[in-house]
Coordinates of N, CA and C in Angstrom, one line a residue:
Chain A
D1313 N -158.3 -14.4 -169.4 CA -158.2 -13.4 -170.6 C -157.7 -12.1 -170.1
A1314 N -156.9 -11.4 -170.9 CA -156.4 -10.1 -170.5 C -157.5 -9.1 -170.6
G1315 N -157.5 -8.1 -169.7 CA -158.4 -7.1 -169.7 C -158.0 -6.0 -170.6
V1316 N -158.5 -4.8 -170.5 CA -158.1 -3.6 -171.3 C -156.8 -3.2 -170.8
T1317 N -155.8 -3.1 -171.7 CA -154.5 -2.7 -171.3 C -154.1 -1.4 -171.9
Q1318 N -153.5 -0.5 -171.0 CA -153.2 0.8 -171.4 C -151.7 1.0 -171.2
S1319 N -151.0 1.7 -172.1 CA -149.6 2.1 -171.9 C -149.3 3.5 -172.4
P1320 N -148.3 4.1 -171.8 CA -147.7 3.7 -170.6 C -148.6 3.9 -169.4
T1321 N -148.1 3.5 -168.2 CA -149.0 3.7 -167.0 C -148.8 5.1 -166.4
H1322 N -147.6 5.6 -166.6 CA -147.3 7.0 -166.1 C -146.4 7.6 -167.1
L1323 N -146.5 8.9 -167.3 CA -145.5 9.7 -168.0 C -145.6 11.1 -167.7
I1324 N -144.5 11.8 -167.8 CA -144.3 13.2 -167.6 C -143.9 13.9 -168.8
K1325 N -144.6 15.0 -169.2 CA -144.3 15.7 -170.4 C -144.2 17.2 -170.0
T1326 N -143.6 17.9 -170.9 CA -143.4 19.4 -170.7 C -144.5 20.1 -171.5
R1327 N -144.9 21.3 -171.0 CA -145.9 22.1 -171.8 C -145.4 22.3 -173.2
G1328 N -146.4 22.2 -174.1 CA -146.1 22.4 -175.6 C -145.8 21.1 -176.3
Q1329 N -145.4 20.0 -175.5 CA -145.1 18.8 -176.2 C -146.3 18.0 -176.7
Q1330 N -146.1 16.9 -177.3 CA -147.1 16.1 -177.8 C -147.0 14.7 -177.1
V1331 N -148.2 14.1 -176.9 CA -148.1 12.8 -176.3 C -149.1 11.8 -177.0
T1332 N -148.7 10.5 -177.0 CA -149.5 9.5 -177.5 C -149.8 8.4 -176.5
L1333 N -151.0 8.1 -176.2 CA -151.4 7.1 -175.3 C -152.0 5.9 -176.0
R1334 N -151.8 4.7 -175.5 CA -152.2 3.5 -176.3 C -153.2 2.7 -175.4
C1335 N -154.1 2.0 -176.2 CA -155.1 1.1 -175.5 C -155.3 -0.1 -176.3
S1336 N -155.2 -1.3 -175.7 CA -155.6 -2.5 -176.3 C -156.9 -3.1 -175.7
P1337 N -157.9 -3.2 -176.5 CA -159.2 -3.7 -175.9 C -159.2 -5.2 -175.6
I1338 N -160.2 -5.6 -174.9 CA -160.4 -7.0 -174.6 C -160.6 -7.7 -176.0
S1339 N -160.1 -8.9 -176.1 CA -160.2 -9.6 -177.4 C -161.7 -9.8 -177.7
G1340 N -162.0 -9.4 -179.0 CA -163.3 -9.5 -179.5 C -164.1 -8.2 -179.3
H1341 N -163.6 -7.3 -178.5 CA -164.3 -6.0 -178.4 C -163.9 -5.1 -179.5
K1342 N -164.9 -4.5 -180.2 CA -164.6 -3.6 -181.3 C -164.8 -2.1 -181.1
S1343 N -165.3 -1.8 -179.9 CA -165.5 -0.4 -179.6 C -164.6 0.0 -178.5
V1344 N -163.9 1.2 -178.7 CA -163.0 1.8 -177.7 C -163.4 3.2 -177.4
S1345 N -163.5 3.6 -176.2 CA -163.8 4.9 -175.8 C -162.7 5.5 -174.9
W1346 N -162.5 6.8 -174.9 CA -161.5 7.4 -174.1 C -162.1 8.4 -173.2
Y1347 N -161.6 8.5 -172.0 CA -162.1 9.4 -171.0 C -160.9 10.2 -170.3
Q1348 N -161.2 11.4 -169.9 CA -160.2 12.1 -169.1 C -160.7 12.3 -167.7
Q1349 N -159.9 11.9 -166.7 CA -160.3 12.1 -165.3 C -159.3 13.0 -164.6
V1350 N -159.7 14.2 -164.4 CA -158.9 15.2 -163.7 C -159.0 14.8 -162.2
L1351 N -157.9 15.0 -161.4 CA -157.9 14.7 -160.0 C -159.1 15.3 -159.3
G1352 N -159.8 14.4 -158.6 CA -160.9 14.8 -157.8 C -162.2 15.0 -158.5
Q1353 N -162.2 14.6 -159.8 CA -163.5 14.7 -160.6 C -163.8 13.4 -161.3
G1354 N -165.0 13.4 -161.8 CA -165.4 12.2 -162.5 C -164.8 12.2 -164.0
P1355 N -164.8 11.0 -164.6 CA -164.3 10.9 -166.0 C -165.2 11.7 -166.9
Q1356 N -164.5 12.3 -167.9 CA -165.3 13.0 -169.0 C -165.0 12.4 -170.3
F1357 N -166.0 12.1 -171.1 CA -165.9 11.5 -172.4 C -165.1 12.3 -173.4
I1358 N -164.2 11.6 -174.1 CA -163.4 12.4 -175.1 C -163.8 11.8 -176.5
F1359 N -163.7 10.5 -176.7 CA -163.9 9.9 -178.0 C -164.5 8.5 -177.9
Q1360 N -165.2 8.1 -178.9 CA -165.6 6.7 -179.1 C -165.3 6.3 -180.5
Y1361 N -164.6 5.1 -180.7 CA -164.4 4.6 -182.0 C -165.0 3.2 -182.0
Y1362 N -165.6 2.9 -183.2 CA -166.2 1.6 -183.4 C -165.8 1.2 -184.9
E1363 N -165.3 0.0 -185.0 CA -164.9 -0.5 -186.3 C -164.1 0.6 -187.1
K1364 N -163.2 1.2 -186.4 CA -162.2 2.1 -186.9 C -162.7 3.4 -187.3
E1365 N -164.0 3.7 -187.0 CA -164.5 5.0 -187.3 C -164.9 5.7 -186.0
E1366 N -164.8 7.1 -186.0 CA -165.2 7.9 -184.9 C -166.7 7.9 -184.8
R1367 N -167.2 7.5 -183.7 CA -168.7 7.4 -183.5 C -169.2 8.4 -182.4
G1368 N -168.3 9.0 -181.7 CA -168.7 10.0 -180.7 C -167.5 10.9 -180.3
R1369 N -167.8 12.1 -180.0 CA -166.8 13.1 -179.6 C -167.3 13.9 -178.5
G1370 N -166.5 14.1 -177.5 CA -166.9 15.0 -176.4 C -166.5 16.4 -176.6
N1371 N -166.6 17.3 -175.6 CA -166.3 18.7 -175.7 C -164.9 18.9 -175.4
F1372 N -164.0 18.5 -176.3 CA -162.6 18.7 -176.1 C -162.0 19.5 -177.3
P1373 N -160.9 20.2 -177.1 CA -160.4 21.0 -178.3 C -159.8 20.1 -179.3
D1374 N -159.5 20.6 -180.5 CA -158.9 19.9 -181.6 C -157.5 19.4 -181.3
R1375 N -156.9 19.8 -180.2 CA -155.6 19.3 -179.9 C -155.7 17.8 -179.5
F1376 N -156.9 17.4 -179.2 CA -157.1 16.0 -178.9 C -157.6 15.2 -180.2
S1377 N -156.9 14.1 -180.5 CA -157.3 13.3 -181.6 C -157.1 11.9 -181.3
A1378 N -157.7 11.0 -182.0 CA -157.5 9.6 -181.8 C -157.7 8.8 -183.0
R1379 N -157.4 7.5 -183.0 CA -157.6 6.6 -184.1 C -157.7 5.2 -183.6
Q1380 N -158.3 4.4 -184.4 CA -158.4 3.0 -184.1 C -157.8 2.2 -185.2
F1381 N -157.1 1.1 -184.9 CA -156.4 0.3 -185.9 C -157.2 -0.9 -186.3
P1382 N -156.8 -1.6 -187.4 CA -157.5 -2.8 -187.8 C -157.6 -3.9 -186.7
N1383 N -156.7 -3.9 -185.8 CA -156.8 -4.9 -184.7 C -157.6 -4.4 -183.5
Y1384 N -158.3 -3.2 -183.7 CA -159.1 -2.6 -182.7 C -158.4 -1.9 -181.6
S1385 N -157.1 -1.9 -181.6 CA -156.4 -1.1 -180.6 C -156.6 0.4 -181.0
S1386 N -156.2 1.2 -180.0 CA -156.5 2.7 -180.3 C -155.4 3.5 -179.7
E1387 N -155.2 4.7 -180.3 CA -154.2 5.7 -179.8 C -155.0 7.0 -179.5
L1388 N -154.6 7.7 -178.4 CA -155.1 9.0 -178.2 C -153.9 9.9 -178.3
N1389 N -154.0 11.0 -179.1 CA -152.9 11.9 -179.2 C -153.4 13.3 -178.7
V1390 N -152.5 13.9 -178.0 CA -152.7 15.3 -177.5 C -151.6 16.1 -177.9
N1391 N -151.8 17.2 -178.6 CA -150.8 18.1 -179.1 C -150.8 19.4 -178.2
A1392 N -149.6 20.1 -178.2 CA -149.5 21.3 -177.6 C -150.0 21.3 -176.1
L1393 N -149.4 20.4 -175.4 CA -149.9 20.1 -174.0 C -149.9 21.3 -173.1
L1394 N -151.0 21.4 -172.3 CA -151.2 22.4 -171.3 C -151.1 21.8 -169.9
L1395 N -150.9 22.6 -168.9 CA -150.8 22.1 -167.6 C -152.2 21.4 -167.2
G1396 N -153.2 22.0 -167.7 CA -154.6 21.5 -167.5 C -154.9 20.1 -168.1
D1397 N -154.0 19.6 -168.9 CA -154.2 18.3 -169.5 C -153.7 17.2 -168.6
S1398 N -153.1 17.6 -167.5 CA -152.6 16.6 -166.5 C -153.9 15.9 -165.9
A1399 N -153.9 14.6 -166.1 CA -155.1 13.8 -165.7 C -154.8 12.3 -165.8
L1400 N -155.7 11.5 -165.4 CA -155.7 10.1 -165.7 C -156.6 9.9 -166.9
Y1401 N -156.0 9.2 -167.9 CA -156.7 9.0 -169.2 C -157.1 7.5 -169.2
L1402 N -158.4 7.3 -169.3 CA -159.0 6.0 -169.2 C -159.5 5.5 -170.6
C1403 N -159.3 4.3 -170.8 CA -159.8 3.7 -172.0 C -160.8 2.6 -171.6
A1404 N -161.9 2.5 -172.4 CA -162.9 1.5 -172.1 C -163.2 0.8 -173.4
S1405 N -163.4 -0.5 -173.3 CA -163.8 -1.2 -174.5 C -165.1 -2.0 -174.3
S1406 N -165.8 -2.2 -175.4 CA -167.0 -3.0 -175.3 C -167.2 -3.8 -176.6
Y1407 N -168.1 -4.8 -176.6 CA -168.2 -5.7 -177.7 C -169.1 -5.1 -178.8
L1408 N -170.3 -4.6 -178.4 CA -171.2 -4.0 -179.4 C -171.4 -2.5 -179.2
R1409 N -171.5 -1.9 -180.3 CA -171.6 -0.4 -180.3 C -172.9 0.0 -179.6
D1410 N -173.9 -0.7 -179.8 CA -175.2 -0.2 -179.3 C -175.9 -1.0 -178.2
K1411 N -175.1 -1.8 -177.5 CA -175.7 -2.6 -176.4 C -175.2 -2.0 -175.1
V1412 N -176.2 -1.5 -174.4 CA -175.9 -0.7 -173.2 C -175.0 -1.5 -172.2
G1413 N -173.9 -1.0 -171.9 CA -173.1 -1.6 -170.8 C -172.6 -3.0 -171.1
Y1414 N -172.8 -3.5 -172.3 CA -172.4 -4.9 -172.6 C -170.9 -5.1 -172.6
G1415 N -170.4 -5.6 -171.5 CA -169.0 -5.9 -171.4 C -168.2 -4.6 -171.4
Y1416 N -168.8 -3.5 -171.0 CA -168.1 -2.2 -171.0 C -167.1 -2.3 -169.9
T1417 N -165.8 -2.3 -170.2 CA -164.7 -2.5 -169.3 C -163.6 -1.5 -169.4
F1418 N -163.2 -0.9 -168.2 CA -162.2 0.1 -168.2 C -160.8 -0.5 -168.0
G1419 N -159.8 0.2 -168.5 CA -158.5 -0.1 -168.2 C -158.1 0.6 -167.0
S1420 N -156.8 0.4 -166.5 CA -156.3 1.1 -165.3 C -155.9 2.5 -165.5
G1421 N -155.7 2.9 -166.8 CA -155.4 4.3 -167.1 C -154.0 4.6 -167.3
T1422 N -153.8 5.7 -167.9 CA -152.4 6.3 -168.0 C -152.4 7.7 -167.3
R1423 N -151.5 7.8 -166.3 CA -151.4 9.0 -165.5 C -150.5 10.0 -166.3
L1424 N -151.0 11.1 -166.8 CA -150.2 12.0 -167.5 C -150.0 13.3 -166.6
T1425 N -148.7 13.6 -166.5 CA -148.4 14.9 -165.7 C -147.7 15.8 -166.7
V1426 N -148.2 17.0 -166.8 CA -147.6 18.0 -167.6 C -147.0 19.1 -166.7
V1427 N -145.7 19.3 -167.0 CA -144.9 20.3 -166.1 C -144.4 21.5 -166.9
Chain B
G1200 N -179.4 18.9 -171.4 CA -178.4 17.9 -171.6 C -178.3 16.9 -170.5
N1201 N -177.4 16.0 -170.6 CA -177.2 15.0 -169.6 C -176.2 15.4 -168.5
S1202 N -176.6 15.1 -167.3 CA -175.7 15.4 -166.2 C -176.0 14.5 -165.0
V1203 N -175.0 14.3 -164.1 CA -175.2 13.5 -162.9 C -174.7 14.3 -161.7
T1204 N -175.4 14.3 -160.6 CA -175.0 15.0 -159.4 C -175.0 14.0 -158.3
Q1205 N -173.9 13.9 -157.6 CA -173.9 13.0 -156.4 C -173.4 13.8 -155.2
M1206 N -173.7 13.2 -154.0 CA -173.3 13.9 -152.8 C -171.8 14.0 -152.7
E1207 N -171.4 15.1 -152.1 CA -170.0 15.4 -151.9 C -169.5 14.5 -150.8
G1208 N -168.2 14.1 -150.9 CA -167.6 13.4 -149.8 C -166.6 14.3 -149.1
P1209 N -165.7 13.7 -148.3 CA -165.7 12.2 -148.1 C -166.8 11.8 -147.1
V1210 N -167.2 10.6 -147.2 CA -168.2 10.0 -146.2 C -167.3 9.1 -145.4
T1211 N -167.4 9.3 -144.1 CA -166.6 8.4 -143.1 C -167.6 7.7 -142.3
L1212 N -167.5 6.3 -142.3 CA -168.4 5.5 -141.5 C -167.5 4.5 -140.7
S1213 N -168.1 4.0 -139.7 CA -167.5 2.9 -138.9 C -168.0 1.5 -139.6
E1214 N -167.1 0.5 -139.4 CA -167.5 -0.8 -140.0 C -168.8 -1.2 -139.5
E1215 N -169.6 -1.8 -140.4 CA -171.0 -2.4 -140.2 C -172.0 -1.3 -140.2
A1216 N -171.7 0.0 -140.4 CA -172.7 1.0 -140.5 C -173.4 0.9 -141.8
F1217 N -174.6 1.6 -141.9 CA -175.4 1.7 -143.1 C -174.9 2.8 -144.0
L1218 N -174.8 2.5 -145.3 CA -174.3 3.5 -146.3 C -175.4 3.9 -147.2
T1219 N -175.5 5.2 -147.4 CA -176.3 5.8 -148.5 C -175.4 6.8 -149.2
I1220 N -175.3 6.7 -150.5 CA -174.7 7.8 -151.3 C -175.7 8.2 -152.3
N1221 N -176.1 9.5 -152.3 CA -177.2 10.0 -153.1 C -176.7 10.4 -154.5
C1222 N -177.5 10.1 -155.5 CA -177.2 10.4 -156.9 C -178.5 10.8 -157.6
T1223 N -178.5 11.9 -158.2 CA -179.6 12.4 -159.1 C -179.1 12.7 -160.5
Y1224 N -180.0 12.6 -161.4 CA -179.6 12.8 -162.8 C -180.5 13.7 -163.6
T1225 N -180.0 14.3 -164.6 CA -180.8 15.0 -165.6 C -180.5 14.4 -167.0
A1226 N -181.6 14.0 -167.7 CA -181.4 13.4 -169.0 C -182.6 13.5 -169.8
T1227 N -182.5 13.4 -171.1 CA -183.6 13.3 -172.0 C -184.0 11.8 -172.1
G1228 N -185.3 11.6 -171.8 CA -185.7 10.2 -171.8 C -185.3 9.5 -170.6
Y1229 N -185.2 8.1 -170.7 CA -184.8 7.3 -169.6 C -183.5 6.5 -169.9
P1230 N -182.4 7.1 -169.5 CA -181.1 6.4 -169.8 C -180.9 5.3 -168.8
S1231 N -179.9 4.5 -169.1 CA -179.4 3.4 -168.2 C -178.5 4.1 -167.2
L1232 N -178.6 3.6 -165.9 CA -177.9 4.1 -164.8 C -176.9 3.1 -164.2
F1233 N -175.8 3.6 -163.7 CA -174.7 2.8 -163.3 C -174.0 3.3 -162.0
W1234 N -173.5 2.4 -161.2 CA -172.5 2.8 -160.2 C -171.2 2.1 -160.5
Y1235 N -170.1 2.9 -160.5 CA -168.8 2.4 -160.6 C -168.0 2.7 -159.3
V1236 N -167.0 1.8 -159.1 CA -166.1 2.0 -157.9 C -164.7 2.1 -158.4
Q1237 N -163.9 3.0 -157.8 CA -162.5 3.1 -158.1 C -161.7 3.0 -156.9
Y1238 N -160.8 2.0 -156.9 CA -159.9 1.8 -155.8 C -158.6 2.6 -156.1
P1239 N -157.8 3.0 -155.1 CA -156.6 3.8 -155.3 C -155.7 3.2 -156.4
G1240 N -155.3 4.1 -157.3 CA -154.4 3.7 -158.4 C -155.0 2.8 -159.4
E1241 N -156.3 2.6 -159.4 CA -156.9 1.7 -160.4 C -157.9 2.4 -161.3
G1242 N -158.4 1.7 -162.3 CA -159.4 2.2 -163.1 C -160.8 2.0 -162.5
L1243 N -161.8 2.1 -163.3 CA -163.2 2.0 -162.8 C -163.7 0.6 -162.9
Q1244 N -164.4 0.1 -161.9 CA -165.0 -1.2 -162.0 C -166.5 -1.0 -161.9
L1245 N -167.3 -1.7 -162.7 CA -168.7 -1.7 -162.7 C -169.2 -2.3 -161.4
L1246 N -170.0 -1.6 -160.6 CA -170.5 -2.2 -159.4 C -171.9 -2.7 -159.6
L1247 N -172.8 -1.9 -160.2 CA -174.1 -2.4 -160.5 C -174.8 -1.5 -161.6
K1248 N -175.9 -1.9 -162.1 CA -176.5 -1.1 -163.2 C -178.0 -1.4 -163.2
A1249 N -178.8 -0.4 -163.8 CA -180.2 -0.6 -164.0 C -180.6 0.0 -165.3
T1250 N -181.3 -0.6 -166.1 CA -181.6 -0.2 -167.5 C -183.0 0.4 -167.7
K1251 N -183.9 0.3 -166.7 CA -185.2 0.9 -166.9 C -185.8 1.2 -165.5
A1252 N -186.8 2.1 -165.5 CA -187.4 2.5 -164.3 C -187.9 1.4 -163.4
D1253 N -187.7 1.6 -162.1 CA -188.0 0.6 -161.1 C -187.1 -0.6 -161.0
D1254 N -186.2 -0.7 -161.9 CA -185.2 -1.8 -161.8 C -184.3 -1.6 -160.6
K1255 N -183.9 -2.7 -160.0 CA -183.0 -2.6 -158.8 C -181.7 -3.3 -159.3
G1256 N -180.6 -2.6 -159.2 CA -179.3 -3.2 -159.5 C -178.7 -3.6 -158.1
S1257 N -178.0 -4.8 -158.1 CA -177.4 -5.2 -156.8 C -176.1 -6.0 -157.1
N1258 N -175.2 -5.9 -156.2 CA -173.9 -6.6 -156.3 C -173.1 -6.4 -155.0
K1259 N -172.6 -7.5 -154.5 CA -171.7 -7.5 -153.3 C -172.3 -6.8 -152.1
G1260 N -173.6 -6.9 -152.0 CA -174.3 -6.2 -150.9 C -174.8 -4.8 -151.2
F1261 N -174.3 -4.2 -152.3 CA -174.8 -2.9 -152.7 C -176.0 -3.0 -153.5
E1262 N -176.9 -2.0 -153.3 CA -178.1 -1.9 -154.1 C -178.4 -0.5 -154.5
A1263 N -179.1 -0.4 -155.6 CA -179.6 1.0 -156.1 C -180.8 0.7 -156.9
T1264 N -181.9 1.6 -156.7 CA -183.1 1.5 -157.5 C -183.3 2.7 -158.4
Y1265 N -183.7 2.4 -159.6 CA -183.9 3.4 -160.6 C -185.2 4.1 -160.4
R1266 N -185.2 5.3 -159.9 CA -186.5 6.0 -159.6 C -186.7 7.2 -160.6
K1267 N -187.6 7.0 -161.6 CA -187.8 8.0 -162.6 C -188.6 9.2 -162.0
E1268 N -189.4 9.0 -161.1 CA -190.2 10.1 -160.5 C -189.4 11.1 -159.8
T1269 N -188.3 10.6 -159.2 CA -187.4 11.5 -158.5 C -186.0 11.7 -159.2
T1270 N -185.9 11.1 -160.4 CA -184.7 11.0 -161.2 C -183.5 10.7 -160.3
S1271 N -183.6 9.6 -159.5 CA -182.5 9.3 -158.6 C -182.1 7.9 -158.7
F1272 N -180.9 7.6 -158.2 CA -180.3 6.2 -158.3 C -179.4 6.1 -157.1
H1273 N -179.9 6.2 -155.9 CA -179.1 6.2 -154.7 C -178.5 4.8 -154.4
L1274 N -177.2 4.9 -154.0 CA -176.5 3.6 -153.6 C -176.6 3.4 -152.1
E1275 N -176.9 2.1 -151.8 CA -177.1 1.7 -150.4 C -176.4 0.4 -150.1
K1276 N -175.9 0.3 -148.9 CA -175.4 -1.0 -148.4 C -175.7 -1.1 -146.9
G1277 N -176.1 -2.2 -146.5 CA -176.6 -2.4 -145.1 C -175.5 -2.4 -144.1
S1278 N -174.3 -2.9 -144.4 CA -173.2 -3.1 -143.5 C -171.9 -3.0 -144.2
V1279 N -171.3 -1.8 -144.1 CA -170.0 -1.6 -144.8 C -168.8 -2.3 -144.2
Q1280 N -167.8 -2.6 -145.0 CA -166.6 -3.1 -144.5 C -165.4 -2.2 -144.8
V1281 N -164.3 -2.4 -144.1 CA -163.2 -1.6 -144.4 C -162.8 -1.7 -145.9
S1282 N -162.9 -2.9 -146.4 CA -162.6 -3.1 -147.8 C -163.4 -2.3 -148.8
D1283 N -164.5 -1.8 -148.4 CA -165.4 -0.9 -149.2 C -164.9 0.5 -149.4
S1284 N -163.8 0.8 -148.7 CA -163.2 2.2 -148.8 C -162.7 2.4 -150.3
A1285 N -163.3 3.4 -150.9 CA -163.0 3.6 -152.3 C -163.7 4.9 -152.7
V1286 N -163.6 5.2 -154.0 CA -164.4 6.3 -154.6 C -165.5 5.8 -155.4
Y1287 N -166.7 6.2 -155.2 CA -167.9 5.7 -155.9 C -168.4 6.7 -156.9
F1288 N -168.7 6.3 -158.1 CA -169.1 7.2 -159.2 C -170.5 6.7 -159.7
C1289 N -171.4 7.7 -159.8 CA -172.7 7.4 -160.4 C -172.6 7.9 -161.9
A1290 N -173.2 7.1 -162.8 CA -173.1 7.5 -164.2 C -174.4 7.1 -164.9
L1291 N -174.6 7.8 -166.1 CA -175.6 7.4 -167.0 C -175.0 7.3 -168.4
S1292 N -175.7 6.5 -169.2 CA -175.3 6.3 -170.6 C -176.2 7.1 -171.5
D1293 N -175.6 7.7 -172.5 CA -176.3 8.5 -173.5 C -177.3 7.7 -174.2
L1294 N -178.5 8.2 -174.5 CA -179.6 7.4 -175.1 C -179.2 7.1 -176.6
Y1295 N -178.4 8.0 -177.2 CA -178.1 7.9 -178.6 C -176.8 7.2 -178.9
N1296 N -175.9 7.2 -177.9 CA -174.6 6.5 -178.0 C -174.4 5.8 -176.7
F1297 N -174.7 4.5 -176.6 CA -174.6 3.8 -175.4 C -173.2 3.6 -174.8
N1298 N -172.2 4.0 -175.7 CA -170.9 3.9 -175.2 C -170.4 5.2 -174.7
K1299 N -171.2 6.2 -174.6 CA -170.9 7.5 -174.0 C -171.5 7.7 -172.7
F1300 N -170.7 7.7 -171.7 CA -171.1 7.8 -170.3 C -170.9 9.2 -169.7
Y1301 N -171.8 9.6 -168.9 CA -171.7 10.9 -168.1 C -171.6 10.5 -166.6
F1302 N -170.5 11.0 -166.0 CA -170.2 10.6 -164.6 C -170.4 11.7 -163.7
G1303 N -170.8 11.4 -162.4 CA -170.8 12.4 -161.4 C -169.4 12.6 -160.9
S1304 N -169.2 13.5 -159.9 CA -167.9 13.9 -159.5 C -167.2 12.9 -158.5
G1305 N -168.0 11.9 -158.1 CA -167.4 10.9 -157.2 C -167.6 11.2 -155.8
T1306 N -167.8 10.2 -155.0 CA -167.9 10.3 -153.5 C -166.9 9.3 -152.9
K1307 N -166.0 9.9 -152.1 CA -165.0 9.1 -151.4 C -165.6 8.5 -150.1
L1308 N -165.5 7.2 -150.0 CA -166.0 6.5 -148.8 C -164.8 6.0 -148.0
N1309 N -164.7 6.4 -146.7 CA -163.7 5.9 -145.8 C -164.4 5.1 -144.7
V1310 N -164.1 3.8 -144.6 CA -164.7 3.0 -143.5 C -163.6 2.7 -142.5
K1311 N -163.9 3.0 -141.3 CA -162.9 2.8 -140.2 C -163.3 1.5 -139.4
P1312 N -162.2 0.8 -139.0 CA -162.5 -0.5 -138.3 C -163.1 -0.2 -136.9

């Protein structure tokens, strides 16, 4: 079975631009979470979506938004990019919203570089 | 609020040495605790977990015990291998949203042959 897939794997954007990152969860997983991992730090929670509704939000500015589609895939959008948005963006999917660590699986991430 | 503190790295060991990576946490109540491993250029892989006090998580020779009295979840391995070289993250899950994780800053482990 395919794991969590993220696209693209790498991209370079210019300050002020907008970017869309994509995540396809494991088949049957209905919850998708997004994390930002700045180089040398641990991942920080951005959003969680379950059944197409936002269920959690981290301490990130409104420039960050996300959505989940009927097939449970998800997009993370970042507007007005700043140099500090350069990071590895990780997506994680799980089967049940409220079951701790149940099948919680991370993708390999999208490496975003803002120049 | 929730937070995780782990020892700074890098940690450099010779093959077959004993490994300890310290992790302490601050949280409301008793969250579930995790260790994740990240190899270069890859995402995070779950190494082990413990969901209640005194539980011991174990996997691939790694162990960690949930200690509520010291709010700790230290990672140990009796004999490390070169292939264990990676970055290790301690994490806890939010009590009210189990899909929201808080991670430590990571500890890089280098194992020399």
